[in-house]
Amino acid sequence: MRDCPNVLSSGKCDDPKCPNNHNILKCDPCGFVARNAAGFSSHARSDKRKRIQQDILLQATTAPYEAAVHDTEKDKHGVKVEGDIDFGIVDQREASGRLQKQVQILAAGTSSHVILISARLKQDVVQSWRRKTLSFTLTVEAERKPLSATQPTTLTVNFTRKDVGRYESRLEFEFEDQPTKKRFLISRSARAIVGDSGLHSQLRPKEPYIPRRASGREPESNVVEGIRPPALKAISYVTTMPKPNIPMRLLSTLTQPSTPSPKNVNIVRNVFLPKNFDIESHGNHFKVLLWVEEHRMEHDLARYDMTASTLSRHIPYYYLEVPGLAEKRPSVLTGDRILVRRDGGQPGHWYVGHVHFVRQYEVGLRFHQSFDGWSLSQKYHVRFKLNKIPLWRQYQALDAVFDHPRILFPTSSHLPKGPLPKEDIQPFNTLISNNSSQLQAIKAILAAAPGSLPFIVFGPPGTGKTMTIVEAIKQLVKTKPNVRILACAPSNAAVDPIAMRLRDSLESTNFSYSYYHEMPNPRPCFGAPSKGRMKRFKVIVATCISSSIISGIGMPRGHFTHIFVDEAGQATEPEALVPIKMMGGKGTNVVLSGDPKQLGPIVRSGIACKLGLELSYLERLMQRPPYNLKTCSGKRRAYYVYIPSYGLSFLCTSIDKLVKNYRSHSAILKYPNEKFYEDEL
């Protein structure tokens, strides 16, 4: 077999003059195409293929059952079951009494030889401390009696539950055709929701949801910028953030409608991505993938463009109602740009409305003073623009001069030599005292010499990863007088638990996680302390993207002795590297925590996914040789340990795992434990 770089996912070559006599290997369940036998063999052993095979097996197991249930819901053999037993929304006061629905069974012909053998309800039984409670009960008028077309057999379904919630049962009728003695089933679903009917009515959609298709946008030939909100001026940057545009050749490739997606993947891989992926090409490699992702994000945002919209006014703001705003469809934040053009106005002439505040259903905009002609009846075309600041900060980090292979491409040669120093600690959190895995991980973080390999803490959900790194931060502050720590996570929701757990133990003079400008801005907003004040904090907490502010105000590289990134498995590699590449120095230790088996980074572009943007920095590092158990055997096993089966990777002298789950009920934990974690929890 000869390798051919032009092979598409269809198993064909897109080059008619290709001299290669290729024999394509394709995995039909996955759609994966291998260029050689080694590639196909590697794919056959991959976790992705195993997951797909498991899904196929699960589908093959459940499909016959679903088909059988669907079949029972049909009337058959001349028997008709009439009556709706969906109780709908039931108020709690009504549910305290007995509610009833009736079902009637009729024969299609004037005479019938079919009899009703039995009627039963299939439902879960709620066990209380006093008795077993049935949500639905059944009263049958008559059984083992020939069905009639004129005198229906009646059954009554009763519902008696006052606890708020959803209830469902299946009503099964068993019939027998007397001449043939053949039996068959017909079923109906019984449903009820106990709750506030008024609130449920408010949640109903006002109109059917129709997905919007993104169409080609007209060019923006004349754009008038509006008035920016104070939040964009609250921080005094000493560095300039680059604002790179997508290269025209790449943009042309991505916007070519006649080019199929599989071919685009090959074009981007072979034409735009660097030939080698190493420390020299790392930044350019991910910049291309981010450009591909940026193009897709803009394409998706165009689906929310609006026509024939109106603006209300309360000087100096204009208010725009945005359907779906409360559900973040689209997601709009303070500082975003929304373009408007008067209906019937000059094509290509747009005004930028900067978002000054966001309410539940509307946003407050400020335009340039030349924005005129407004009236309550005036219609406008509205165009949402992508906020590129998070992307620009990632581009800035990727362009940063950072030549530390131990961080980006660690090898076995970076493993430290010599015995591991012993660290005795008294945990702040008493729960950790009884968990040997967490204790050893914390001791290893404290004992690691400056400039060590990235330290990885990983484990299933609820096993205490965040608790472990918070304890490690507290111990570092307690035992290391010159420590300076930057703690990050991809989102505010992931950062908040870190800040909340630290603020009870750290003094405000040593700890910064929020800064609020009161004056001189007309509207209070979040900002950043001065560089001099920032230097005095021992611990700073921020999202990965916002951490670039620290570099932007002039903080020197290498100021932080430790950089922590929690939930690192949920961040793309460029996002996770923003704090590391912008602030990491020669002696900075990096600590990552997360779980590659949980939800990974959110990547919208299918092309970027296939080319590796969906693989997190955490997961890529775990595939490197230093984190492989085989390269850490023998005497050197006292350092970085990776457990192939699943568990915890840490700097220690023994192999332990974070397997004690503190969050979930055993019933909730059962499925992921069996499917993903090999029954180790």
XYZ file of C-alpha atoms in Angstrom:
681
model
C 0.000 0.000 0.000
C 1.243 3.510 -0.789
C 0.247 6.621 1.192
C -1.725 9.224 -0.691
C -2.219 12.727 0.821
C -5.194 13.419 -1.426
C -7.530 10.755 -0.071
C -10.951 11.993 0.976
C -13.260 10.472 3.597
C -15.148 8.822 0.748
C -12.127 6.607 0.208
C -11.339 8.227 -3.135
C -8.500 10.441 -4.275
C -9.350 13.981 -5.384
C -6.370 14.138 -7.762
C -7.144 12.482 -11.126
C -3.440 12.454 -11.997
C -2.316 10.910 -8.722
C 0.259 8.181 -9.507
C -0.311 6.314 -6.265
C -1.821 2.876 -6.452
C -3.591 3.251 -3.142
C -5.615 0.659 -1.285
C -7.882 2.551 1.091
C -8.740 1.199 4.539
C -12.012 2.575 5.879
C -13.813 1.881 9.161
C -17.488 1.750 8.180
C -18.986 2.342 11.673
C -16.821 5.436 12.289
C -16.286 6.692 8.747
C -12.556 6.863 9.519
C -10.209 6.568 6.550
C -6.664 5.335 7.149
C -3.829 6.116 4.798
C -1.860 3.071 5.858
C -2.172 -0.129 7.865
C -0.508 1.378 10.927
C -3.041 4.214 11.009
C -5.959 1.825 10.732
C -4.525 -0.421 13.461
C -4.120 2.570 15.773
C -7.716 3.654 15.099
C -8.982 0.130 15.794
C -7.529 0.338 19.311
C -8.705 3.884 20.008
C -11.224 4.850 22.675
C -13.307 6.650 20.058
C -13.876 3.465 18.084
C -14.706 1.545 21.270
C -17.272 4.177 22.223
C -18.871 4.021 18.784
C -19.011 0.222 18.970
C -20.637 0.452 22.412
C -23.196 2.925 21.080
C -23.954 0.624 18.148
C -24.370 -2.303 20.544
C -26.628 -0.236 22.802
C -28.705 0.857 19.833
C -28.949 -2.726 18.620
C -30.139 -3.754 22.094
C -32.707 -1.002 22.609
C -34.025 -0.723 19.041
C -36.074 -3.974 19.164
C -37.621 -2.913 22.478
C -38.514 0.538 21.134
C -39.977 -1.034 18.008
C -42.058 -3.439 20.108
C -43.385 -0.594 22.278
C -44.235 1.407 19.176
C -46.096 -1.583 17.780
C -48.223 -1.970 20.904
C -49.408 1.625 20.605
C -51.241 0.786 17.373
C -54.824 -0.474 17.225
C -54.930 -3.951 15.689
C -57.056 -7.021 14.933
C -60.242 -4.957 14.766
C -59.822 -3.511 18.297
C -59.863 0.247 18.913
C -58.776 1.943 22.155
C -60.168 5.465 22.547
C -59.559 8.062 25.217
C -56.774 10.442 26.241
C -55.107 9.644 29.585
C -52.712 12.599 29.605
C -53.755 14.616 32.677
C -51.598 17.558 31.567
C -50.586 20.182 34.150
C -52.255 19.481 37.497
C -52.236 22.051 40.297
C -51.210 20.669 43.675
C -54.571 21.495 45.198
C -56.366 19.519 42.503
C -53.903 16.634 42.780
C -54.741 16.138 46.443
C -58.067 14.649 45.315
C -58.678 11.818 42.852
C -58.527 12.793 39.186
C -59.997 10.452 36.601
C -59.692 9.743 32.890
C -61.634 7.101 30.999
C -60.588 4.741 28.221
C -63.069 2.882 26.024
C -62.409 -0.324 24.088
C -64.484 -1.081 21.007
C -64.620 -3.791 18.378
C -64.547 -2.655 14.760
C -67.179 -5.126 13.498
C -70.721 -5.753 14.631
C -69.649 -9.011 16.206
C -66.328 -9.868 17.744
C -64.571 -12.945 18.982
C -61.924 -10.884 20.829
C -62.049 -10.693 24.612
C -60.144 -8.511 27.068
C -57.947 -10.825 29.143
C -56.443 -8.220 31.459
C -55.548 -4.544 31.881
C -52.551 -3.457 33.953
C -50.425 -0.418 34.683
C -46.648 -0.578 34.350
C -45.170 2.054 36.646
C -42.521 2.716 39.250
C -43.600 2.353 42.871
C -42.612 5.225 45.185
C -41.567 3.811 48.557
C -42.272 6.074 51.512
C -41.540 5.354 55.169
C -45.160 4.403 55.730
C -46.391 2.685 52.569
C -45.909 2.104 48.896
C -47.489 4.848 46.802
C -48.943 4.352 43.333
C -49.271 7.447 41.136
C -51.888 5.845 38.894
C -54.542 3.254 39.706
C -56.925 1.433 37.415
C -60.583 0.427 37.641
C -61.742 -2.110 35.039
C -65.444 -2.429 34.195
C -65.328 -6.021 32.926
C -62.803 -8.610 31.823
C -63.026 -11.813 29.770
C -66.088 -10.519 27.961
C -66.414 -10.336 24.157
C -65.895 -6.801 22.882
C -68.754 -4.940 21.258
C -68.938 -2.168 18.682
C -71.990 -0.558 20.319
C -71.343 -1.113 24.022
C -67.716 -0.175 24.753
C -65.788 -1.663 27.621
C -64.826 1.221 29.928
C -61.741 1.551 32.139
C -61.043 4.380 34.572
C -57.521 5.630 35.289
C -57.136 7.484 38.583
C -54.297 9.867 39.475
C -53.574 10.741 43.116
C -50.204 12.402 43.733
C -49.711 15.880 45.192
C -45.906 15.954 45.084
C -44.530 18.307 42.427
C -43.016 16.398 39.526
C -43.580 14.428 36.324
C -45.362 11.071 36.439
C -45.719 8.529 33.669
C -47.090 5.020 33.384
C -47.979 2.595 30.621
C -51.456 1.081 30.439
C -51.306 -2.356 28.787
C -54.331 -4.282 27.518
C -54.008 -7.991 26.762
C -56.512 -9.423 24.308
C -57.207 -12.876 22.937
C -58.748 -13.865 19.639
C -60.885 -16.832 20.746
C -60.975 -18.844 17.486
C -57.174 -18.811 17.069
C -56.260 -18.433 20.773
C -53.785 -15.785 19.671
C -53.002 -13.092 22.224
C -51.814 -9.526 21.514
C -51.150 -6.259 23.354
C -52.301 -2.683 22.893
C -50.875 0.040 25.140
C -51.386 3.693 25.946
C -49.266 6.148 27.966
C -50.643 7.796 31.089
C -48.980 11.090 32.019
C -49.338 13.875 34.549
C -47.310 16.871 35.716
C -47.989 18.254 39.186
C -47.026 21.912 39.379
C -48.168 25.487 38.900
C -50.244 25.625 35.714
C -49.828 29.411 35.538
C -46.056 29.183 35.495
C -46.161 26.403 32.920
C -48.352 28.503 30.642
C -45.834 31.354 30.847
C -43.084 28.978 29.715
C -44.963 27.867 26.618
C -43.537 29.169 23.316
C -45.336 32.144 21.824
C -44.793 30.821 18.320
C -43.319 27.684 16.714
C -39.535 27.575 16.645
C -38.173 27.811 13.098
C -34.380 27.548 12.803
C -32.937 30.464 10.933
C -30.639 29.793 8.049
C -27.611 31.975 7.765
C -27.613 33.703 4.411
C -24.870 35.678 2.734
C -24.511 39.054 4.408
C -24.280 42.190 2.320
C -20.900 43.964 2.598
C -20.503 46.595 5.310
C -19.077 49.416 3.204
C -19.670 52.293 5.638
C -19.714 51.553 9.382
C -20.142 54.349 11.935
C -18.770 53.407 15.352
C -20.866 54.113 18.452
C -20.008 55.115 22.003
C -18.158 52.423 23.923
C -19.268 51.487 27.466
C -17.079 52.496 30.440
C -16.184 48.838 31.051
C -14.011 48.883 27.893
C -12.049 51.865 29.221
C -11.680 50.767 32.842
C -8.271 49.109 32.428
C -5.113 50.985 31.386
C -3.185 48.596 29.159
C 0.512 49.110 28.472
C 0.584 46.533 25.678
C -1.371 46.446 22.432
C -3.501 43.439 21.655
C -3.063 42.090 18.113
C -6.192 41.938 15.972
C -5.356 39.519 13.162
C -7.874 38.923 10.411
C -8.473 35.562 8.780
C -6.051 35.271 5.816
C -7.853 35.788 2.505
C -6.760 32.446 1.041
C -8.058 30.579 4.085
C -11.250 32.662 4.128
C -11.827 31.873 0.456
C -11.424 28.160 1.152
C -13.867 28.209 4.071
C -16.518 30.252 2.247
C -16.448 28.259 -0.991
C -19.952 26.677 -1.085
C -19.052 24.175 -3.788
C -16.228 22.641 -1.770
C -17.354 19.665 0.376
C -16.378 19.677 4.046
C -14.151 16.542 3.858
C -12.102 18.166 1.124
C -11.850 21.383 3.168
C -10.334 19.369 6.014
C -7.641 18.038 3.696
C -7.008 21.458 2.146
C -6.586 23.127 5.539
C -4.366 20.291 6.737
C -2.154 20.160 3.657
C -2.061 23.830 2.642
C -2.464 25.987 5.743
C -1.284 23.956 8.745
C 2.482 23.684 9.338
C 3.936 20.415 8.096
C 5.343 19.567 11.543
C 3.741 20.072 14.932
C 6.537 21.059 17.323
C 7.598 23.912 19.552
C 8.527 26.070 16.553
C 5.206 25.623 14.745
C 2.922 25.324 17.800
C 1.639 28.918 17.679
C 0.992 28.986 13.924
C -0.687 25.576 14.091
C -3.303 26.726 16.595
C -3.737 30.157 14.981
C -4.974 28.426 11.823
C -7.400 26.301 13.844
C -8.657 29.394 15.695
C -9.216 31.196 12.397
C -11.276 28.235 11.182
C -13.259 28.304 14.431
C -13.718 32.090 14.233
C -15.177 31.776 10.742
C -17.683 29.195 11.948
C -18.655 31.298 14.975
C -19.405 34.282 12.736
C -21.408 32.060 10.411
C -23.497 30.703 13.302
C -24.078 34.180 14.751
C -25.528 35.358 11.446
C -28.523 33.076 12.097
C -29.749 35.577 14.696
C -29.794 38.617 12.385
C -33.169 40.375 12.476
C -35.237 42.421 10.056
C -38.103 44.838 10.616
C -37.052 45.479 14.233
C -37.877 48.630 16.182
C -35.961 50.615 18.778
C -37.320 52.350 21.856
C -35.459 55.292 23.325
C -34.581 56.651 26.737
C -31.817 59.226 26.334
C -28.933 58.508 25.902
C -29.762 54.812 25.298
C -31.653 52.978 22.590
C -33.349 49.737 23.626
C -33.476 46.719 21.325
C -35.638 43.706 22.152
C -33.827 40.467 21.270
C -35.884 37.232 21.101
C -34.098 34.386 22.865
C -31.831 36.704 24.852
C -32.753 35.121 28.192
C -31.772 31.693 26.805
C -28.500 33.144 25.395
C -29.633 32.631 21.809
C -27.802 34.809 20.918
C -25.454 35.418 23.831
C -24.942 39.167 24.281
C -22.606 40.752 26.837
C -21.723 44.308 27.817
C -19.204 45.630 25.317
C -20.540 43.645 22.340
C -21.286 45.390 19.041
C -24.672 45.277 17.310
C -25.062 46.853 13.877
C -28.307 48.466 12.707
C -29.336 49.847 9.329
C -32.484 51.796 8.654
C -34.975 49.870 6.510
C -34.857 51.493 3.094
C -31.602 53.250 3.901
C -28.383 53.218 1.936
C -27.100 49.631 1.437
C -23.881 48.931 3.309
C -24.338 51.919 5.664
C -24.476 50.596 9.226
C -24.372 52.161 12.684
C -22.602 50.350 15.510
C -24.537 50.190 18.763
C -22.234 49.297 21.642
C -24.004 47.264 24.326
C -23.936 49.164 27.634
C -26.162 46.817 29.603
C -28.136 43.611 29.137
C -31.580 42.975 30.597
C -33.771 39.899 30.449
C -35.317 40.623 27.052
C -33.538 43.718 25.746
C -30.173 45.431 25.482
C -29.211 49.081 25.913
C -27.221 50.560 23.001
C -25.414 53.839 22.352
C -24.790 55.060 18.819
C -22.762 57.846 17.272
C -24.304 61.311 17.520
C -24.981 61.236 13.771
C -27.533 58.437 14.294
C -30.790 60.221 13.421
C -34.177 59.620 11.891
C -35.332 57.510 14.829
C -39.038 56.994 15.545
C -41.045 54.306 17.296
C -42.370 53.068 13.960
C -39.050 53.105 12.112
C -37.910 49.625 11.092
C -34.284 48.507 11.242
C -32.143 45.633 10.015
C -30.115 44.238 12.915
C -26.815 42.373 12.627
C -24.994 40.750 15.559
C -21.208 40.922 15.498
C -18.844 38.437 17.065
C -16.960 39.728 20.109
C -13.416 38.877 19.060
C -11.630 39.993 22.239
C -11.398 36.434 23.669
C -10.006 35.244 20.321
C -7.534 38.143 20.120
C -6.223 37.297 23.568
C -5.629 33.725 22.448
C -3.843 34.925 19.301
C -1.697 37.150 21.503
C -0.739 34.211 23.714
C 0.062 32.014 20.717
C 2.384 34.716 19.347
C 4.174 35.133 22.700
C 7.836 34.162 22.794
C 7.756 31.000 24.878
C 10.526 28.446 24.452
C 9.847 25.993 27.272
C 9.566 22.461 25.831
C 8.800 21.076 29.308
C 5.448 22.890 29.109
C 4.465 22.371 25.482
C 6.255 19.173 24.426
C 7.639 17.429 27.537
C 9.805 14.366 27.004
C 11.321 11.796 29.331
C 14.508 13.881 29.410
C 12.614 16.523 31.403
C 11.936 14.119 34.274
C 13.630 15.380 37.455
C 16.439 13.409 39.032
C 17.079 12.608 42.669
C 14.808 11.670 45.553
C 11.505 13.409 46.153
C 11.615 15.781 49.174
C 9.220 14.847 51.951
C 6.478 17.283 52.886
C 4.432 16.965 56.066
C 1.212 18.965 56.073
C -1.760 19.599 58.316
C -4.750 19.941 55.952
C -7.069 22.904 56.277
C -9.889 20.683 54.992
C -10.387 17.774 57.404
C -12.014 15.642 54.654
C -8.650 15.441 52.910
C -6.978 13.957 55.983
C -8.605 10.590 55.229
C -7.918 10.561 51.492
C -4.403 9.304 50.739
C -4.597 10.144 47.017
C -5.401 13.794 47.665
C -2.766 14.057 50.390
C -0.033 12.637 48.166
C -0.980 14.920 45.298
C -0.835 17.987 47.558
C 2.521 16.935 49.026
C 3.881 16.392 45.521
C 2.808 19.870 44.377
C 4.514 21.402 47.415
C 7.693 19.370 46.919
C 8.107 19.977 43.167
C 11.198 22.035 42.344
C 10.832 25.257 40.332
C 10.627 24.544 36.619
C 9.142 21.060 36.985
C 7.019 19.307 34.409
C 3.312 20.201 34.358
C 1.631 18.432 37.238
C -1.698 16.726 36.401
C -4.491 15.897 38.832
C -7.343 14.058 37.194
C -10.199 11.854 38.243
C -13.925 11.226 37.720
C -16.523 13.863 38.665
C -17.054 14.474 42.363
C -13.740 12.940 43.492
C -12.340 16.201 44.824
C -10.063 17.607 42.123
C -10.958 21.244 42.853
C -10.790 20.539 46.590
C -7.285 19.140 46.085
C -5.897 22.128 44.213
C -7.538 24.599 46.627
C -5.862 22.792 49.525
C -2.558 22.848 47.623
C -2.865 26.622 47.128
C -3.536 27.153 50.836
C -0.579 24.989 51.800
C 1.726 26.831 49.390
C 0.725 30.193 50.855
C 1.223 28.836 54.373
C 4.611 27.175 53.834
C 6.274 29.171 51.019
C 6.814 32.846 51.941
C 7.718 33.946 48.394
C 4.965 32.070 46.584
C 2.901 33.874 43.931
C -0.054 31.931 42.500
C -2.327 32.483 39.498
C -5.400 30.205 39.664
C -7.537 29.946 36.524
C -10.372 27.997 34.919
C -12.135 28.287 31.540
C -15.360 29.853 32.839
C -16.716 32.011 35.643
C -18.758 29.040 36.860
C -15.554 26.997 37.247
C -13.580 29.843 38.841
C -16.221 30.764 41.437
C -15.781 27.600 43.591
C -12.034 28.257 43.796
C -12.537 31.862 44.892
C -15.257 30.975 47.410
C -13.137 28.270 49.047
C -10.050 30.465 49.221
C -11.566 33.671 50.528
C -12.410 32.127 53.908
C -8.759 31.244 54.540
C -6.761 34.010 52.840
C -6.519 37.621 53.921
C -7.860 40.196 51.477
C -4.405 41.773 51.253
C -3.052 38.513 49.828
C -5.977 37.517 47.643
C -7.592 39.100 44.560
C -10.481 37.718 42.532
C -12.661 40.763 41.774
C -12.122 44.492 41.357
C -14.912 47.019 40.975
C -14.516 50.567 39.632
C -16.865 53.048 41.318
C -15.402 56.332 40.036
C -14.803 58.221 37.815
C -16.898 56.080 35.464
C -20.536 57.168 35.081
C -21.603 53.517 35.432
C -19.763 51.229 37.911
C -17.989 48.336 36.223
C -15.411 45.630 36.759
C -11.768 46.422 36.154
C -8.283 45.562 37.411
C -6.032 46.937 40.179
C -2.862 48.822 39.311
C 0.308 46.880 38.538
C 1.865 47.915 41.843
C -1.090 46.674 43.827
C -1.400 43.521 41.746
C 2.185 42.549 42.576
C 1.410 42.469 46.301
C -1.197 39.722 46.058
C -0.023 36.173 46.748
C -3.032 34.583 45.005
C -4.959 35.922 41.999
C -8.008 34.123 40.597
C -9.257 34.726 37.047
C -10.687 32.981 34.021
C -8.113 31.790 31.500
C -9.032 34.519 29.016
C -9.197 37.330 31.591
C -5.786 36.354 32.950
C -4.244 38.104 29.940
C -5.207 41.384 31.635
C -2.416 40.750 34.143
C 0.137 40.755 31.362
C -1.627 43.625 29.631
C -1.127 46.028 32.557
C 2.601 45.300 32.593
C 3.129 42.464 35.079
C 6.482 40.798 34.265
C 6.712 37.253 32.933
C 7.822 34.814 35.624
C 6.200 36.779 38.458
C 4.092 33.748 39.394
C 5.755 30.726 40.960
C 2.689 28.561 40.246
C -0.083 28.653 37.644
C -3.113 26.436 38.315
C -5.695 25.633 35.626
C -8.771 23.840 36.951
C -11.257 22.084 34.625
C -8.466 22.076 32.037
C -10.236 19.323 30.098
C -13.016 21.787 29.183
C -10.691 24.344 27.572
C -9.156 24.304 24.125
C -5.368 24.317 24.146
C -5.062 27.993 23.078
C -7.471 28.992 25.859
C -5.688 26.980 28.567
C -2.318 28.382 27.468
C -3.311 32.061 27.797
C -2.188 32.325 31.462
C 0.759 29.947 30.938
C 2.277 31.492 27.806
C 1.584 35.083 28.876
C 2.854 34.831 32.476
C 4.843 31.580 32.782
C 8.585 31.831 33.267
C 11.576 29.545 33.520
C 10.799 28.548 37.111
C 6.984 28.634 36.989
C 5.301 25.364 37.945
C 2.077 24.494 36.119
C -0.674 22.438 37.769
C -3.559 21.141 35.652
C -6.692 19.452 36.975
C -9.612 18.017 35.068
C -11.113 14.925 33.507
C -10.715 14.158 29.790
C -13.614 11.677 30.018
C -16.107 14.417 30.843
C -17.359 17.075 28.430
C -14.492 18.495 26.420
C -14.010 21.941 24.877
C -16.894 23.459 22.934
C -15.768 23.722 19.299
C -18.303 24.803 16.683
C -16.315 24.100 13.540
C -16.345 20.506 12.330
C -13.128 21.183 10.420
C -11.359 22.501 13.531
C -12.602 19.485 15.500
C -11.193 17.002 12.998
C -7.866 18.837 12.948
C -7.392 18.668 16.706
C -8.845 21.794 18.327
C -11.248 19.617 20.340
C -8.301 17.830 22.004
C -7.600 19.704 25.237
C -4.110 20.646 26.406
C -4.645 18.361 29.401
C -5.447 15.327 27.254
C -2.625 16.007 24.792
C -0.088 16.177 27.619
C -1.348 12.876 29.038
C -0.413 11.263 25.727
C 3.213 12.436 26.027
C 5.960 9.961 27.109
C 6.681 11.481 30.579
C 3.141 10.641 31.671
C 3.301 7.059 30.470
C 3.777 4.437 33.165
C 6.313 2.511 31.055
C 8.718 5.440 30.932
C 8.425 6.028 34.678
C 9.096 2.497 35.892
C 11.812 1.379 38.242
C 13.669 3.948 40.310
C 12.286 6.907 38.355
C 8.734 5.888 39.172
C 8.990 8.151 42.209
C 8.075 11.044 39.965
C 5.397 11.655 37.348
C 3.021 8.728 37.140
C 0.262 8.156 34.599
C -2.263 5.389 35.228
C -3.476 4.039 31.877
C -6.677 2.437 33.197
C -7.931 5.625 34.846
C -7.380 7.492 38.049
C -4.911 10.104 39.218
C -1.640 11.267 37.748
C 0.661 12.894 40.257
C 4.169 13.216 41.572
C 4.395 10.570 44.263
C 5.970 7.305 45.328
C 2.974 5.062 44.808
C 0.030 4.655 42.479
C -3.246 5.869 43.948
C -6.415 7.154 42.338
C -9.062 9.763 43.090
C -11.967 7.338 43.259
C -13.954 8.502 46.300
C -16.988 10.338 44.987
C -18.434 12.975 47.334
C -21.100 14.432 45.038
C -23.448 11.854 43.556
C -25.947 9.350 44.846
C -24.878 5.789 44.055
C -27.799 5.392 41.630
C -26.649 8.440 39.646
C -23.044 7.276 39.736
C -23.811 3.744 38.572
C -24.029 4.357 34.815
C -20.903 6.531 34.290
C -18.993 4.296 36.705
C -19.717 1.228 34.592
C -19.404 2.870 31.161
C -16.425 5.188 31.614
C -14.583 4.458 34.861
C -14.292 0.656 34.898
C -16.231 0.267 38.188
C -13.434 1.967 40.123
C -15.561 4.620 41.878
